[in-house]
Coordinates of C-alpha atoms in Angstrom, one line a residue:
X15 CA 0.0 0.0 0.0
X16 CA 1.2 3.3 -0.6
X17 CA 2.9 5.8 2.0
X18 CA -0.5 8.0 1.4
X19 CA -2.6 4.8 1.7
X20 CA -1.3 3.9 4.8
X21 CA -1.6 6.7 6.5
X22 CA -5.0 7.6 5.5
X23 CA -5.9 4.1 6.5
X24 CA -4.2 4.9 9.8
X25 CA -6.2 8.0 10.6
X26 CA -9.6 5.8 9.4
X27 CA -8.7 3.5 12.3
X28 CA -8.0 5.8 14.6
X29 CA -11.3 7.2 14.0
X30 CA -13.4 3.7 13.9
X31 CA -11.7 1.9 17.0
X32 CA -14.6 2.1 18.9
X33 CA -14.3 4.5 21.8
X34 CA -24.1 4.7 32.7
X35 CA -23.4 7.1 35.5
X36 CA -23.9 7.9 39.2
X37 CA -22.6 11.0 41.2
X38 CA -20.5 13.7 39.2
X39 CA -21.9 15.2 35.7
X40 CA -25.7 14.1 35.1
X41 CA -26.0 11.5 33.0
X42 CA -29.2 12.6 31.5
X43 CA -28.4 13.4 28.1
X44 CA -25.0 12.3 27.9
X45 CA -23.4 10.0 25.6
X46 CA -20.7 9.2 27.8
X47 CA -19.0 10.7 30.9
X48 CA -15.6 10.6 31.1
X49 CA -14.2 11.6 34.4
X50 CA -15.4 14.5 35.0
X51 CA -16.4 15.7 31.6
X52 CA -20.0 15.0 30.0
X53 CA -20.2 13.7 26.4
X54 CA -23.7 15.0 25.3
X55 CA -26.2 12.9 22.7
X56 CA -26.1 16.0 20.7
X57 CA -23.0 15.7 19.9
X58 CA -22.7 12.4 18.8
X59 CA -26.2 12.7 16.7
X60 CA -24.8 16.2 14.9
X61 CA -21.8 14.3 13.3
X62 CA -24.2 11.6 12.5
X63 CA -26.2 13.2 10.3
X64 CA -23.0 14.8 8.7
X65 CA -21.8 11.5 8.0
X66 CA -25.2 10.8 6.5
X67 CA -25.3 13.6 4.5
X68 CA -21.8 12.7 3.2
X69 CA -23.8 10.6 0.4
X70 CA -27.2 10.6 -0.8
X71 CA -29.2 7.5 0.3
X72 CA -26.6 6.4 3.1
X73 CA -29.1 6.2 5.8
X74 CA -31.2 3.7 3.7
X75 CA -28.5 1.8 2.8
X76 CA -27.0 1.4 6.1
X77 CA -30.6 1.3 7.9
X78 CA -31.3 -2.1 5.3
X79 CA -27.8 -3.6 7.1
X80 CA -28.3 -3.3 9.9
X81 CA -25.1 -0.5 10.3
X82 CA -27.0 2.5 12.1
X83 CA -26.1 1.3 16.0
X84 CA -22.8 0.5 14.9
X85 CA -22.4 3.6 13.3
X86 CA -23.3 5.6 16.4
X87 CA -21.3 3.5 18.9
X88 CA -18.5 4.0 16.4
X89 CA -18.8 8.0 16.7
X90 CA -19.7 7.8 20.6
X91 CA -16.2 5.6 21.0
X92 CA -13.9 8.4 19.5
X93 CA -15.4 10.7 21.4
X94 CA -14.8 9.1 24.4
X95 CA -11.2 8.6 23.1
X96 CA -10.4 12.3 22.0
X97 CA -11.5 12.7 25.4
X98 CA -9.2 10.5 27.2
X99 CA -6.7 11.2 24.8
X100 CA -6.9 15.1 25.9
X101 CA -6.8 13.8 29.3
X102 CA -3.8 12.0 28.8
X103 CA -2.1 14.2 27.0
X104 CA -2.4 17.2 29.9
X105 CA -1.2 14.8 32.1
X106 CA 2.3 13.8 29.9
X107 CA 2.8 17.3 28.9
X108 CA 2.2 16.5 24.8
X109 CA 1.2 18.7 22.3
X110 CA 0.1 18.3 18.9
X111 CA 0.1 22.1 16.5
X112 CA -2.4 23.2 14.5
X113 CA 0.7 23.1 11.7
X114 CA 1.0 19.2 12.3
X115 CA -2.3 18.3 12.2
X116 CA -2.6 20.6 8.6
X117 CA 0.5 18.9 7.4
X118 CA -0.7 15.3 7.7
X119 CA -4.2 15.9 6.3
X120 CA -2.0 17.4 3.2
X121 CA -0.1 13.6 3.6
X122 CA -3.2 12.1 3.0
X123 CA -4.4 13.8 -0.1
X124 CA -6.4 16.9 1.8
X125 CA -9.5 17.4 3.2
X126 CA -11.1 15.7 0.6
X127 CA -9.8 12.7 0.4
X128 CA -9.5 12.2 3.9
X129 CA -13.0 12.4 4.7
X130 CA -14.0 10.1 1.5
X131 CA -16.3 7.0 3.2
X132 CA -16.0 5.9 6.7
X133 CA -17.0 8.5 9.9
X134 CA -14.5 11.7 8.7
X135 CA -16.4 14.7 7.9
X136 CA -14.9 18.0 7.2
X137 CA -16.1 19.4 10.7
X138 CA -14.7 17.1 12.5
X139 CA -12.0 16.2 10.8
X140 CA -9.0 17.6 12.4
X141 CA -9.9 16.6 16.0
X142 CA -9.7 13.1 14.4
X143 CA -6.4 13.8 13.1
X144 CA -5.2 15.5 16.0
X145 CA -6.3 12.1 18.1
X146 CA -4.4 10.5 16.2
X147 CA -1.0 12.4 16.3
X148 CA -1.1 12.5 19.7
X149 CA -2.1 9.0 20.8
X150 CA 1.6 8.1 18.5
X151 CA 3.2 10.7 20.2
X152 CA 2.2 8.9 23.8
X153 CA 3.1 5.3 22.0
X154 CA 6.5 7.1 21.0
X155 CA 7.0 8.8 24.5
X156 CA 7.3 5.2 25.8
X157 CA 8.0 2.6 23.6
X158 CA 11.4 2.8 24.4
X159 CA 11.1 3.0 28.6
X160 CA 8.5 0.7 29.0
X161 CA 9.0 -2.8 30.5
X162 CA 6.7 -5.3 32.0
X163 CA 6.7 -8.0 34.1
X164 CA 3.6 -10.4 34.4
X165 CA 2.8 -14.3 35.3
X166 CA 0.5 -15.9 32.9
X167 CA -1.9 -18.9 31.6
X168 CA -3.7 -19.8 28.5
X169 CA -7.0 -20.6 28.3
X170 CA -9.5 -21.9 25.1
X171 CA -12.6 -20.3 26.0
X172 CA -14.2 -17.3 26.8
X173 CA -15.4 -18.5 30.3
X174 CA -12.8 -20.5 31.4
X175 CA -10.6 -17.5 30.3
X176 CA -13.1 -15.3 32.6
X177 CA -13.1 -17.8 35.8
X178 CA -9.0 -17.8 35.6
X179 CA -9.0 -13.9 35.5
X180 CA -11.3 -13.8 38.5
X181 CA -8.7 -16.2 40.4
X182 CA -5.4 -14.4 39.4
X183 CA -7.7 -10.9 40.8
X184 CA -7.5 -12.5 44.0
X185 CA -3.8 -11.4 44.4
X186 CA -0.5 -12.4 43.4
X187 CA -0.4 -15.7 45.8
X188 CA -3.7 -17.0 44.1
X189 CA -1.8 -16.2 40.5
X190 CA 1.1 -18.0 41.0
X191 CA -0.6 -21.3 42.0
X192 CA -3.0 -20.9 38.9
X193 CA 0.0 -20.8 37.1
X194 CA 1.8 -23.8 38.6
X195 CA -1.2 -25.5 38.3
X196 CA -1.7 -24.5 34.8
X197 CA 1.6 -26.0 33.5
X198 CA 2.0 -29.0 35.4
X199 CA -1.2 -29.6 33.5
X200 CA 0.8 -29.0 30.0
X201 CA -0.9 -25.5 29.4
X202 CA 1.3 -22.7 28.7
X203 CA 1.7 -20.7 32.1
X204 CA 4.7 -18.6 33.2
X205 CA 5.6 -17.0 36.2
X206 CA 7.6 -13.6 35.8
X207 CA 7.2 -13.0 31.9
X208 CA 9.1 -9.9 30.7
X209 CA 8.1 -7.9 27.8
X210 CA 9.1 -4.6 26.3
X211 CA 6.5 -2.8 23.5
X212 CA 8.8 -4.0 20.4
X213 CA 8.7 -7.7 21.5
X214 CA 4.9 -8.1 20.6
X215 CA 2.9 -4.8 19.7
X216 CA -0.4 -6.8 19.8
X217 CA -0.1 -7.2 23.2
X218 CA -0.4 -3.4 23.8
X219 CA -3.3 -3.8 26.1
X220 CA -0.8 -5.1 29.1
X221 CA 1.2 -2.2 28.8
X222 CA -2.1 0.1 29.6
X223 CA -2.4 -1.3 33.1
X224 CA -1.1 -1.0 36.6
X225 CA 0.7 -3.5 38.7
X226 CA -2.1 -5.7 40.0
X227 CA -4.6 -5.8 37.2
X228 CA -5.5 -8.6 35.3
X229 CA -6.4 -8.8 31.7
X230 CA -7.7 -11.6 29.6
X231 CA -8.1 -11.5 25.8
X232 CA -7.8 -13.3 22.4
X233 CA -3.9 -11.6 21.0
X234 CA -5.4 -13.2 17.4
X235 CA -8.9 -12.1 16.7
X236 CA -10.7 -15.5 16.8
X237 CA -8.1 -17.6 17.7
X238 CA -9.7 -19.3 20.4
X239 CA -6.3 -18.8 22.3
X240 CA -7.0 -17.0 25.7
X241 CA -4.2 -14.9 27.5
X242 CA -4.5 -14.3 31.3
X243 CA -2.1 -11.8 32.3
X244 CA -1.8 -10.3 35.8
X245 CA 0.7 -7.1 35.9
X246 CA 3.1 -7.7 38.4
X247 CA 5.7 -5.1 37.6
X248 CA 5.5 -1.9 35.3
X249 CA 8.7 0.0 34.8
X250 CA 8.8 3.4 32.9
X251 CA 12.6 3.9 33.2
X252 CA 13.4 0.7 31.2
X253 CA 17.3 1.0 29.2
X254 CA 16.4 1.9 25.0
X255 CA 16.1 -1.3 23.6
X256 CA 17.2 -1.6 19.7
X257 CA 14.4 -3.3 17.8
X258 CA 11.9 -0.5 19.3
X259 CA 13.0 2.1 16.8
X260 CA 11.3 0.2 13.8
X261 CA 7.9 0.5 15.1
X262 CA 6.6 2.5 12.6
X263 CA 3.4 5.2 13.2
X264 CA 1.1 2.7 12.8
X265 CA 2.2 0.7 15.6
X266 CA 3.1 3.4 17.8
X267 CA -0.5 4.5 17.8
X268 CA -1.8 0.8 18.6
X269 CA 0.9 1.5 21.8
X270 CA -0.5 4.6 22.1
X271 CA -4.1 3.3 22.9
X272 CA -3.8 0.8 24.8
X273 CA -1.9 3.1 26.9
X274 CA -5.3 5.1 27.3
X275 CA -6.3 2.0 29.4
X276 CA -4.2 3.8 32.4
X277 CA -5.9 7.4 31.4
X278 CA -9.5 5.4 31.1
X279 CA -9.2 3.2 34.8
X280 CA -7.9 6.1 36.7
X281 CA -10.5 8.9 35.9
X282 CA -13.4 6.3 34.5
X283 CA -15.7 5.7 31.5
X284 CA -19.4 5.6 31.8
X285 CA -21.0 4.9 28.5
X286 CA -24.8 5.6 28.1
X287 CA -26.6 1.8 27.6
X288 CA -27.9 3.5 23.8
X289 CA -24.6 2.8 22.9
X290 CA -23.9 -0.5 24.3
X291 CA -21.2 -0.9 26.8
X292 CA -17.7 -0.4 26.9
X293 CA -14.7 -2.6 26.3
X294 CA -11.9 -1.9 28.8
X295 CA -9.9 -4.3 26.8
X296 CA -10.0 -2.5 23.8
X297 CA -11.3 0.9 24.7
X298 CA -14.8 0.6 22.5
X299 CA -18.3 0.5 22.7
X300 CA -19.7 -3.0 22.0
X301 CA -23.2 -3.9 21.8
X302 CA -23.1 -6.3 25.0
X303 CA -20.6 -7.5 27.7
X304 CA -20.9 -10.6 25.9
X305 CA -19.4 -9.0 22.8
X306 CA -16.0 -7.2 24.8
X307 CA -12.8 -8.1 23.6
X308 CA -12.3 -10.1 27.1
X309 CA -12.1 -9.0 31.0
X310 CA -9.7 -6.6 32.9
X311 CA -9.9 -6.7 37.1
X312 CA -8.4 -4.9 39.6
X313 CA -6.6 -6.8 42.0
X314 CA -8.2 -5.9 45.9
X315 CA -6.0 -3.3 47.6
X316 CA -4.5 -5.0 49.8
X317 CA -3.2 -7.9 47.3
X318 CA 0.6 -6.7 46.0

């Protein structure tokens, strides 16, 4: 694919990963809250009509399969990730200019071509490019001082992958002995795994979580391979390793989100049910819990 391609396929995904409430902002009319900042309904409904009115007869098209809800969780999830994304940003002390975010629309082919099918619309384009930018530039901030540590199992289904993350939640003692048992059994189960962001960018979710959370997901879409992960060690002073400076944009955007999972557990997401609910795997709305990329836990406090 061409530089241009990629790129423009880049900023698509950035914009179609798909990014409930109680005290704090009212959740009446609101999309989303995130921390302490309301997402309104309005504003997801205003840029869906403009991606409606991109092309004449979308809305019947899309209505006839079925694509509407998915359309709007799509728009509600990247606003819940620009927000996050801002979040994170204020807290790291990044910046994105108005020059950068000009310059790589002018990469893709310009306004035009950027906003040719999927959810980009000239109004809201450059907040989507300006996501983007800066969730690379927090992938690129750490790629090279990030290192984890983590004990691990496998599992081949989605509940026995659940009832193993809810063990290893019950602290580190209770993980290491599902471990042990684990590979005295002949599944694949470590104890003390160490990983830096070059040795398997697919894995980014680990790196978006504190010490004492556990995370269990497919790494291949489909694979029916379950990895349960608790995070027993997360270093952000790690030596330069060599192999990190080929990760291209592309992957130091991947990094980059799953990053957000940090941003997303410390302030909170609260997702309005007309959208589904949200994956704190993957950092999207899904239609149903059943339908999340897998499970993330918080170990009690008092568990190290």
């Amino acid at each position: 694919m061409p530089r241009h391609g990629r790129l423009l396929a880049s900023i698509a995904a950035a914009g179609l990963l798909l990014a409930g409430c109680g005290s704090g902002p009212s959740q009446v009319g609101a999309a989303a809250i995130v921390g302490d900042n309301r997402i309104p309904v309005s504003d997801v409904q205003s840029w869906f009509g403009e991606v409606l009115a991109k092309e004449p007869g979308l809305r019947e098209k899309w209505q006839q399969q079925g694509q509407l809800d998915d359309l709007g969780r799509k728009l509600a999830s990247q606003l819940v990730l620009q927000e996050l994304v801002a979040q994170a940003a204020r807290d790291e002390g990044l910046t994105v200019t108005d020059q950068q975010v000009a310059d790589l629309i002018n990469q893709v082919g310009g306004p035009q071509r950027a906003t040719e099918g999927g959810i980009n619309t000239p109004e809201g384009l450059r907040d989507v490019v300006r996501t983007y930018l800066l969730e690379t530039e927090l992938g690129r901030k750490y790629v090279d001082r990030l290192a984890i540590t983590f004990d691990y199992s496998r599992a081949s289904t989605r509940g026995e992958a659940e009832e193993k993350a809810k063990r290893m939640a019950q602290g580190p003692a209770e993980a290491a002995a599902l471990v042990q048992e684990d590979a005295k059994a002949g599944v694949l189960a470590v104890l003390d795994q160490k990983l830096r962001p070059s040795d398997n960018p697919k894995l980014a979710p680990l790196f978006g979580a504190q010490p004492g959370t556990v995370l269990a997901f497919e790494p291949e879409t489909n694979s029916g391979q379950w990895l349960i992960a608790r995070i027993k060690e997360r270093r952000t002073d790690a030596p330069p390793t060599a192999s990190s400076g080929g990760m291209g944009d592309q992957m130091l955007q991947s990094l980059g989100i799953g990053l957000l999972g940090i941003t997303a557990d410390r302030v909170g997401v609260r997702l309005s049910p007309r959208y589904g609910v949200w994956d704190r795997v993957n950092l999207v709305a899904v239609p149903s819990e059943g339908e999340t990329a897998g499970f993330r836990l918080s170990a009690p406090a008092a568990a190290g």
